CSV table of C-alpha atoms in Angstrom, one decimal:
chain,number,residue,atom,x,y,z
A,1,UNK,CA,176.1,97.8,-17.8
A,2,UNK,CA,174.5,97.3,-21.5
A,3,UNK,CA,174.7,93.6,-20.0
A,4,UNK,CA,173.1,93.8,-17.6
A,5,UNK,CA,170.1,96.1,-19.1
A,6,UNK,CA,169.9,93.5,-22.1
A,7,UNK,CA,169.6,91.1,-19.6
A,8,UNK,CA,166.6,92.2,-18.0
A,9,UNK,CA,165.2,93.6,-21.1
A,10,UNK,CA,164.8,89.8,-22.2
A,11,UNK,CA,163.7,89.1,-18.7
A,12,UNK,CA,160.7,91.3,-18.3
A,13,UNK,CA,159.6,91.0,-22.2
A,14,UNK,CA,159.6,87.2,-21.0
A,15,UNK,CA,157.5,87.6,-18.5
A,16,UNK,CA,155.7,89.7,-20.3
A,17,UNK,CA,155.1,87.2,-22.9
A,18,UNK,CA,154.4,84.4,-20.6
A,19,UNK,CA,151.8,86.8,-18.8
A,20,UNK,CA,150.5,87.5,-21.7
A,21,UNK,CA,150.3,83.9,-23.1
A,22,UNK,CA,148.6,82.8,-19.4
A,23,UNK,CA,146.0,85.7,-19.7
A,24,UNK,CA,145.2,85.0,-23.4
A,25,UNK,CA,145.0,80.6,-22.0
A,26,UNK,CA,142.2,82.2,-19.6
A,27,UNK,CA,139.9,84.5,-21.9
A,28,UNK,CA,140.0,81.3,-24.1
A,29,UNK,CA,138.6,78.9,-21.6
A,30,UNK,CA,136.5,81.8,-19.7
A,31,UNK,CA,135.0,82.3,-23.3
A,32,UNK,CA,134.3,77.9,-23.1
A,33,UNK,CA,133.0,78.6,-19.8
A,34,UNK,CA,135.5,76.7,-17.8
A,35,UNK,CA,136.0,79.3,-15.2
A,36,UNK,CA,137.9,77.1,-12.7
A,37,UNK,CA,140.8,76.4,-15.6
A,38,UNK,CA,140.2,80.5,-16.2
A,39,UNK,CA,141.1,81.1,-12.6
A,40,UNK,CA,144.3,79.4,-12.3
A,41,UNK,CA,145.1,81.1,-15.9
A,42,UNK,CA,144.7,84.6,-14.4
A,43,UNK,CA,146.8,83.6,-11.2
A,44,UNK,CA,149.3,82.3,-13.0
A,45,UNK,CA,149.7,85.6,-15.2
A,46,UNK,CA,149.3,87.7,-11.8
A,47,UNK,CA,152.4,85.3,-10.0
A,48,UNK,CA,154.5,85.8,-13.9
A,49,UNK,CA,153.9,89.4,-13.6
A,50,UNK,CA,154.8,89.6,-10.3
A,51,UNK,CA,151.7,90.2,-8.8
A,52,UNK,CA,150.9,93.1,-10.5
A,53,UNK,CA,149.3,92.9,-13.7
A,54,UNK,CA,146.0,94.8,-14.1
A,55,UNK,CA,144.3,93.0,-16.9
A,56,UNK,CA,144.9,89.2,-15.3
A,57,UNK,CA,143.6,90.7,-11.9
A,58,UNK,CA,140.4,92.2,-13.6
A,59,UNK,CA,139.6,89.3,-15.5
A,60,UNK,CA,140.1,86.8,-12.2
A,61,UNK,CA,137.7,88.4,-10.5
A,62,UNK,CA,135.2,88.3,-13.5
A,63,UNK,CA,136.5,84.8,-13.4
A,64,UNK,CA,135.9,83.9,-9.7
A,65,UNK,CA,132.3,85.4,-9.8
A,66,UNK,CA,131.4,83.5,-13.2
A,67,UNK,CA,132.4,80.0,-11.1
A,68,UNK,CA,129.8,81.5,-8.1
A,69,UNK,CA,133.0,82.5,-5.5
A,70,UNK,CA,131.6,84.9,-4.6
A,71,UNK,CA,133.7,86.0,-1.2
A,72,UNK,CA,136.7,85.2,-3.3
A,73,UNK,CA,135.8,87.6,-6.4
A,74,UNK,CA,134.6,90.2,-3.9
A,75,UNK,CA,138.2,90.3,-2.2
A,76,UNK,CA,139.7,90.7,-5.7
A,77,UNK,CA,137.5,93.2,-6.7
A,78,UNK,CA,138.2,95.6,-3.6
A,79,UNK,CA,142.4,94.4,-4.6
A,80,UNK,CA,141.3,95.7,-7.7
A,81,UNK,CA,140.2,99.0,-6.7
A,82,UNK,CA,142.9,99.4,-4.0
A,83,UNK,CA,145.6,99.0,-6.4
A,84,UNK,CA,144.3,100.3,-9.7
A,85,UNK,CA,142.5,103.7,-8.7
A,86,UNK,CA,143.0,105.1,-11.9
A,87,UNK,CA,142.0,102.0,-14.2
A,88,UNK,CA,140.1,102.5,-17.2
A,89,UNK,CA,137.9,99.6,-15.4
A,90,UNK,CA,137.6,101.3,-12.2
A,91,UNK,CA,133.7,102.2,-12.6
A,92,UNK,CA,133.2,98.7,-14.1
A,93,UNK,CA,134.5,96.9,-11.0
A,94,UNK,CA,133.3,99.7,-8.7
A,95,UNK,CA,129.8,97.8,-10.2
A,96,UNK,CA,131.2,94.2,-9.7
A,97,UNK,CA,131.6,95.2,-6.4
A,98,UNK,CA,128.2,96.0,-5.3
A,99,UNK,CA,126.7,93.1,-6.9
A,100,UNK,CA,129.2,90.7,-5.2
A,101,UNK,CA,128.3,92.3,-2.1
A,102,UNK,CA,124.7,91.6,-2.7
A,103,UNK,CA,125.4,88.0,-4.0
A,104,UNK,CA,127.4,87.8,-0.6
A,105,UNK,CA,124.5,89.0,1.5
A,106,UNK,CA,126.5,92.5,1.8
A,107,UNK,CA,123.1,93.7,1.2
A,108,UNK,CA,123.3,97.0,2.5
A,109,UNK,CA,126.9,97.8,1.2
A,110,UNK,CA,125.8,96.5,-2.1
A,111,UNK,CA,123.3,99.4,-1.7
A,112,UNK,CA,125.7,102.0,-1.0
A,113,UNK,CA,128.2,101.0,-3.2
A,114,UNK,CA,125.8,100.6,-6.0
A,115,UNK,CA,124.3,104.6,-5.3
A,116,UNK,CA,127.4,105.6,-5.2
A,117,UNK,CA,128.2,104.3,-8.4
A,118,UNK,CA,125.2,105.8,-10.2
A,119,UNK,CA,126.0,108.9,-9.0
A,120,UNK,CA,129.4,109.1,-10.0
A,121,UNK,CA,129.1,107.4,-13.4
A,122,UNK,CA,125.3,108.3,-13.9
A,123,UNK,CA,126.0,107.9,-18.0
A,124,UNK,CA,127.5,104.0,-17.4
A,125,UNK,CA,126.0,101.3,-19.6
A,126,UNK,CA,125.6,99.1,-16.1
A,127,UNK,CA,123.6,101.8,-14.1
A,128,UNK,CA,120.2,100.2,-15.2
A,129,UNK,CA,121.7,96.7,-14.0
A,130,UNK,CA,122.7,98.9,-10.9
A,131,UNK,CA,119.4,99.6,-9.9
A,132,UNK,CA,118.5,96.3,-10.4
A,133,UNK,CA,121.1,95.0,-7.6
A,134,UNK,CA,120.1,97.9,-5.3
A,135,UNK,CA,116.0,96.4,-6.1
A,136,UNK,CA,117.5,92.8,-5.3
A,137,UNK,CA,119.3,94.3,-1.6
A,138,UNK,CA,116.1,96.2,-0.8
A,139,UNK,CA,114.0,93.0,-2.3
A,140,UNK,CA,116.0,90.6,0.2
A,141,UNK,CA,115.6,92.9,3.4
A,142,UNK,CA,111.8,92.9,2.6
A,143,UNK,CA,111.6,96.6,2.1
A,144,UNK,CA,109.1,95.0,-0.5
A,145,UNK,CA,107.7,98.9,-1.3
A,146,UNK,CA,111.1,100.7,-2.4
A,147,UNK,CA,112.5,97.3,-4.0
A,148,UNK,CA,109.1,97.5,-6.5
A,149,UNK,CA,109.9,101.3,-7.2
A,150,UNK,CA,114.0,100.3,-8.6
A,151,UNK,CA,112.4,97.6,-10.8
A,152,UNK,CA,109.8,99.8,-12.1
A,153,UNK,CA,112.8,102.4,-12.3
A,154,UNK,CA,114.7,99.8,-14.5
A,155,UNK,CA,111.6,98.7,-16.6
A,156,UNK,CA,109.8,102.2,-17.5
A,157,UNK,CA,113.6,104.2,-18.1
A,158,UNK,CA,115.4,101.0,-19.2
A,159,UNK,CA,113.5,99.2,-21.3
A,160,UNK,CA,116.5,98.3,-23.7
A,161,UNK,CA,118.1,96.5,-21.1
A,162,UNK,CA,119.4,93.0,-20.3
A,163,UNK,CA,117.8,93.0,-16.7
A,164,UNK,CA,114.4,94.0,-18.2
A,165,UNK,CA,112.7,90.8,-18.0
A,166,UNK,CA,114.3,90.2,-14.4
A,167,UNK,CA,113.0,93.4,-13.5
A,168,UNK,CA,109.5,92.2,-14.4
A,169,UNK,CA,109.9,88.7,-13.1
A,170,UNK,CA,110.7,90.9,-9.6
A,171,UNK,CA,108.2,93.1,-9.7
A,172,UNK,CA,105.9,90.0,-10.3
A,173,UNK,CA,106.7,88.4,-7.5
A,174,UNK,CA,106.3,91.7,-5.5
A,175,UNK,CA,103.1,92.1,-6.2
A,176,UNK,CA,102.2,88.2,-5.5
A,177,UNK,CA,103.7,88.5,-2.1
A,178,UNK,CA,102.0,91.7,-1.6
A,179,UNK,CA,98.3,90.0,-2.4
A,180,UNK,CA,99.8,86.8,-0.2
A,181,UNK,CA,101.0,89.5,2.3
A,182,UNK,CA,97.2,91.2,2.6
A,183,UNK,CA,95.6,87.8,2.4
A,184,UNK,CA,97.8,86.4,5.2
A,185,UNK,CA,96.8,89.2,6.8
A,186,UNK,CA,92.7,89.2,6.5
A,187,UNK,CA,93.2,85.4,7.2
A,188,UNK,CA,94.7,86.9,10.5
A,189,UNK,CA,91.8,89.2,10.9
A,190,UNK,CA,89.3,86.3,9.7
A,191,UNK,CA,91.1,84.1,12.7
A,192,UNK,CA,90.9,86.5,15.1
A,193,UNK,CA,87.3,87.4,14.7
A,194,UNK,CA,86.4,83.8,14.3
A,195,UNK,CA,88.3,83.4,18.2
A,196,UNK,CA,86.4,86.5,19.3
A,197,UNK,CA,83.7,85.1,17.5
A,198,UNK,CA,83.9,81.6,19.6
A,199,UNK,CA,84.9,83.1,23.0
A,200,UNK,CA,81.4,85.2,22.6
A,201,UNK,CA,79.7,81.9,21.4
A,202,UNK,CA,81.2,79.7,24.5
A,203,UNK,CA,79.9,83.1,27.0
A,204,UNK,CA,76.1,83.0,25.3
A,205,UNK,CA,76.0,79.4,25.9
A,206,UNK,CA,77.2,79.8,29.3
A,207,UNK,CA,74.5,82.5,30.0
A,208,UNK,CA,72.0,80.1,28.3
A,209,UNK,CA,72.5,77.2,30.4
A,210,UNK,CA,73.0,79.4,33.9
A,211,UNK,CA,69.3,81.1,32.6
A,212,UNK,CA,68.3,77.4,31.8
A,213,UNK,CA,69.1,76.5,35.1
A,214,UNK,CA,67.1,79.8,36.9
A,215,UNK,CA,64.5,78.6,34.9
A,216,UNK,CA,63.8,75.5,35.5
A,217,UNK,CA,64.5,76.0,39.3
A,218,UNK,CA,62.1,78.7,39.1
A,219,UNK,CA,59.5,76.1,37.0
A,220,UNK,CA,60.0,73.5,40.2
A,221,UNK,CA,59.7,76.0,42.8
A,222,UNK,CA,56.1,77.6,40.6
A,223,UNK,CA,55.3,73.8,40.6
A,224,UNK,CA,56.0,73.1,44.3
A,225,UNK,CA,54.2,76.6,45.2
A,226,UNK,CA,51.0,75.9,43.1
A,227,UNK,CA,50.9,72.7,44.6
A,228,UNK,CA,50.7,74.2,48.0
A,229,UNK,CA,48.4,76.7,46.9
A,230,UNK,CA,45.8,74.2,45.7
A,231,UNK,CA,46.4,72.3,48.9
A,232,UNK,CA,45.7,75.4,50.9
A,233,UNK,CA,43.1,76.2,48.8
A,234,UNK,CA,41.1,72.8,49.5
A,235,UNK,CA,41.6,73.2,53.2
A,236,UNK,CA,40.2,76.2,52.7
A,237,UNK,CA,37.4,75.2,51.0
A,238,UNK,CA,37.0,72.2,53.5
A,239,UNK,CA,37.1,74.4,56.6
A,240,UNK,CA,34.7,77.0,54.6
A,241,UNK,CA,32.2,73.9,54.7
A,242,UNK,CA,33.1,72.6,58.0
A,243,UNK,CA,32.5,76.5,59.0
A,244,UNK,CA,29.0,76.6,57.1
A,245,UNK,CA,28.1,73.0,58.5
A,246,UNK,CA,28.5,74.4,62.1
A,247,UNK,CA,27.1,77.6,61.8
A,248,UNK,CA,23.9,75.6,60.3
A,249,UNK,CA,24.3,73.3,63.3
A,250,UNK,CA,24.4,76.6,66.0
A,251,UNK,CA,21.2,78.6,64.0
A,252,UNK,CA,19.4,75.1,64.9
A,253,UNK,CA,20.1,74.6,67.9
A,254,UNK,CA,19.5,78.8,68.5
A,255,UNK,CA,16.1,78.1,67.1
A,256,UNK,CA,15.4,75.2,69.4
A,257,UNK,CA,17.0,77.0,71.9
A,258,UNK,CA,14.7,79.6,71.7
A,259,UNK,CA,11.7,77.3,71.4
A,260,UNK,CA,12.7,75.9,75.2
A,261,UNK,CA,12.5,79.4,76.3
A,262,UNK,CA,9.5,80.0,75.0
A,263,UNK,CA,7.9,76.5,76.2
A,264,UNK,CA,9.7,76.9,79.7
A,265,UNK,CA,8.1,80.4,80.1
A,266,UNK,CA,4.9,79.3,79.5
A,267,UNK,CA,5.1,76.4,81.5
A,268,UNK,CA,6.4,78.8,84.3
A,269,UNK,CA,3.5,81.1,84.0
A,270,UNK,CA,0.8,78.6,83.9
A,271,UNK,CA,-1.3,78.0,87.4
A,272,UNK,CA,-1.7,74.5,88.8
A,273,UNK,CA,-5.1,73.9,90.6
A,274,UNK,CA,-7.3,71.2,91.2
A,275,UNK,CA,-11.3,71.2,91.3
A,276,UNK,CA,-13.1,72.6,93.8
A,277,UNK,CA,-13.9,69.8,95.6
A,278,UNK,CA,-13.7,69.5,99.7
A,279,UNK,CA,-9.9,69.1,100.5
A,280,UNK,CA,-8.7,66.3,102.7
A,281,UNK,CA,-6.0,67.1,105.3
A,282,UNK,CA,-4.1,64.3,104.3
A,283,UNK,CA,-0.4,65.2,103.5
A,284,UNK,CA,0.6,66.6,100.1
A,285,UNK,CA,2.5,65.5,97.4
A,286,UNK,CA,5.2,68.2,95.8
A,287,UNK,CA,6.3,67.5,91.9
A,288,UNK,CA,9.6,69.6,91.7
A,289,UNK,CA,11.1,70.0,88.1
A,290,UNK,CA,14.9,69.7,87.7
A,291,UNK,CA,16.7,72.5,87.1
A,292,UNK,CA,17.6,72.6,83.2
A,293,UNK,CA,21.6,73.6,82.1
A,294,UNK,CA,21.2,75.8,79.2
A,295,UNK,CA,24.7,76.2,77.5
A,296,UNK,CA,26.0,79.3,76.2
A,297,UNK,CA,24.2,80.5,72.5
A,298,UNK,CA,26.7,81.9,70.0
A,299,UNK,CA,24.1,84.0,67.9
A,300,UNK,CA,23.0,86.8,70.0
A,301,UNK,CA,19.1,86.1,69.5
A,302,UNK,CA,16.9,87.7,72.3
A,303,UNK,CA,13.8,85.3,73.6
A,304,UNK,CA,10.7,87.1,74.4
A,305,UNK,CA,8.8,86.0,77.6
A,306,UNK,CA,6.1,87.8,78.1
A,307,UNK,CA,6.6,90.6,74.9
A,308,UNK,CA,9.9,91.5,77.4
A,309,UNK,CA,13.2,91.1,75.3
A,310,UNK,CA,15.8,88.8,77.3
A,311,UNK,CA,19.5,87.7,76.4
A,312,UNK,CA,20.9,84.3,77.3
A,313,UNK,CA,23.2,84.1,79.6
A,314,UNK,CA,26.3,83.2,79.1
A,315,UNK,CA,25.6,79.6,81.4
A,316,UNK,CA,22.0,79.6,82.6
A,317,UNK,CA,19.7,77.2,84.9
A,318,UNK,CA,16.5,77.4,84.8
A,319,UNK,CA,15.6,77.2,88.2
A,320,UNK,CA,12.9,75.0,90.1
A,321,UNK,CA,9.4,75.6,89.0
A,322,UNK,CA,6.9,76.4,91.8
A,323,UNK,CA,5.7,73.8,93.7
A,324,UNK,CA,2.8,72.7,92.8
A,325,UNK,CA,0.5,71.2,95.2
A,326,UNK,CA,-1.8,69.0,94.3
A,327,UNK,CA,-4.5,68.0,96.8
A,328,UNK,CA,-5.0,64.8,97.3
A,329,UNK,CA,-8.6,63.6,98.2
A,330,UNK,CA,-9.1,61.0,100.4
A,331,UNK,CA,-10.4,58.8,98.4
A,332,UNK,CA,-8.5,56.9,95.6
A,333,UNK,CA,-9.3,58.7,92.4
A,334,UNK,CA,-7.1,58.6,89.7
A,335,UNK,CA,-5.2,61.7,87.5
A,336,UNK,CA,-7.1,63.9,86.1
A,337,UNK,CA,-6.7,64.3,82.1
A,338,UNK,CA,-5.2,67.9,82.4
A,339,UNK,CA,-2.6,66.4,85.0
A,340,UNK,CA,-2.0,63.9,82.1
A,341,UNK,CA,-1.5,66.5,79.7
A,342,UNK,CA,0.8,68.6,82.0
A,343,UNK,CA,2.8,66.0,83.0
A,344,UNK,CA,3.5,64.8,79.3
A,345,UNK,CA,4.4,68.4,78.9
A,346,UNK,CA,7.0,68.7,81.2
A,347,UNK,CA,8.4,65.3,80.2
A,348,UNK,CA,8.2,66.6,76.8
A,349,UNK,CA,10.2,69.4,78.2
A,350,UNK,CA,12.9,67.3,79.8
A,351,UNK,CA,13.5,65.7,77.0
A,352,UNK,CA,13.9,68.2,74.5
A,353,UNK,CA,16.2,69.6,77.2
A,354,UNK,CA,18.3,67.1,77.3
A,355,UNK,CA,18.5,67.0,73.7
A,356,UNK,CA,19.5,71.0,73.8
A,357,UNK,CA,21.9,69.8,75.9
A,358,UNK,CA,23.8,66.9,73.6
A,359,UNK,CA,23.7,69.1,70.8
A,360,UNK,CA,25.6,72.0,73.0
A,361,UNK,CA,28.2,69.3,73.6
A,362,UNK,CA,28.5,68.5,70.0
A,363,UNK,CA,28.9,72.0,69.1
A,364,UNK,CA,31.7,72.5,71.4
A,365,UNK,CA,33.7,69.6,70.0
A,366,UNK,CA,33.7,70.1,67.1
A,367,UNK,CA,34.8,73.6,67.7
A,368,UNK,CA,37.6,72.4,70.0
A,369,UNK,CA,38.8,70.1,67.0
């Protein structure tokens, strides 16, 4: 029985000793920073141990993180915990934990964790480094406002500690990205306003052209009307004279009109006798004036025969004078000179009828045309 007690006496002090002599071969090359060599050094003092040895499994995870495996170091660390509840390094690790799980991307884990352990170990020398990994979760999720308030937490209440500058560099870049963030977004502003801007442009020119375009149909069509006017405007004028040429032409031919009358009344009224002289019963000779055509007057100007006022008729003939006898003697004897006279006078007459008449026909075509 002693036996077998001495025997694994020497047994466990061996691996005790071997344990002992891997974890002491790790801190040296973890303290020469060759974590990798440190690694297998810590396992091999975990496997000699049995796989239970608290000191080799603390110091692989420190080891596993200082080589940047992270997933690794983060599974040890929660072995850690799991196994060791009541370690002396149980608040230490509890903090490896939540930075591993920020380093992993746990970001909201490393947050909880990393409250948690402020709250429980409030007096810990790694709470301001704490904050600094719950700054660096909130900093990664762009929750840009609460990350700047756990820096400022860890520079204004902290300022004796080793994630001081880091702090600053942080809140550094917070506040760059915050001036980036507001420029990117009056650019936006500046962008949109300048489309708005443009679209309003592109409209106006639109409405310029299409008023453009009323205009200058409105231009041509003032242009096509004014030529029209003017062109109405000298037939107007031209039938104005054409009007005062003819109504010149009808008060002449009223006046000679009126002059026939009068010469046709006297003619009428005037008595045709011959000397008294012993008559011959040889047969007489009859001079019979043609009737005259007098066309109608347009002016309503009365004649006056005999101081009685008369109005043309609208188509008048002036009929047959009397016949006038003249007694022949019976001897040849020629005209006598108030014969002459009267005869010239009613040829005189007949002409200037017939003249009355041409300028009636005149008239009238000219006011058919």
């Amino acid at each position: 029985m002693k036996t077998k007690f001495v025997i694994l006496y020497v047994l466990c002090s061996t691996t005790f000793l071997w344990a002992n002599a891997y974890i002491t071969e790790g801190l040296e090359r973890y303290a020469q920073g060759d974590y990798s060599s440190s690694v297998l050094s810590f396992q091999k003092a975990i496997d000699a141990s049995g796989g239970v040895n608290e000191e080799a499994q603390y110091w692989l995870t420190m080891a596993l993180a200082s080589d940047k495996r992270y997933s690794a170091a983060l599974t040890e660390a929660k072995r850690f915990l799991a196994v060791y509840p009541k370690s002396s390094r149980h608040a230490d690790m509890q903090y490896q934990k939540g930075r591993l799980e920020c380093s992993t991307g746990e970001y909201e884990a490393s947050i909880s964790t990393l409250y948690d352990f402020i709250q429980t170990y409030p007096n810990n020398t790694s709470v301001a480094s704490a904050y600094f990994w719950i700054g660096e979760s909130l900093y990664n999720t762009s929750r840009l406002a609460e990350a700047r308030t756990l820096f400022s937490v860890v520079v204004l209440d902290y300022p004796n500690s080793a994630k001081v500058e880091a702090a600053k560099y942080k809140l550094a870049l917070i506040d760059r990205a915050s001036t980036q963030e507001e420029l990117l977004r009056l650019l936006k502003l500046s962008n949109d306003e300048t489309i708005r801007l443009s679209q309003e442009l592109e409209k106006l020119k639109a409405q310029v052209t299409q008023s453009q375009n009323i205009v200058q149909t409105k231009i041509v069509s003032n242009e096509n009307d004014t030529a029209r006017i003017a062109e109405l405007e000298r037939a107007l004028i031209d039938e104005r004279r054409k009007t005062t040429e003819l109504y010149d032409k009808i008060t002449l031919l009223q006046m000679k009109n009126d002059e026939l009358s009068t010469m046709i009344a006297n003619f009428a009224s005037a008595t045709y006798t011959t000397p008294s002289e012993p008559a011959v019963t040889t047969p007489t000779e009859s001079i019979i004036t043609p009737p005259v055509i007098i066309e109608p007057v347009v002016s309503g100007t009365t004649n006056t025969t005999n101081d009685e006022p008369t109005t043309p008729p609208t188509s008048s003939v002036v009929e047959p004078q009397p016949q006038v006898q003249v007694q022949q003697q019976t001897t040849a004897q020629e005209p006598s000179a108030e014969e002459l006279k009267r005869r010239e006078a009613l040829e005189l007459l007949l002409k200037k009828a017939q003249m009355l008449q041409d300028m009636y026909d005149e008239v009238l075509n000219e006011t058919e045309n």
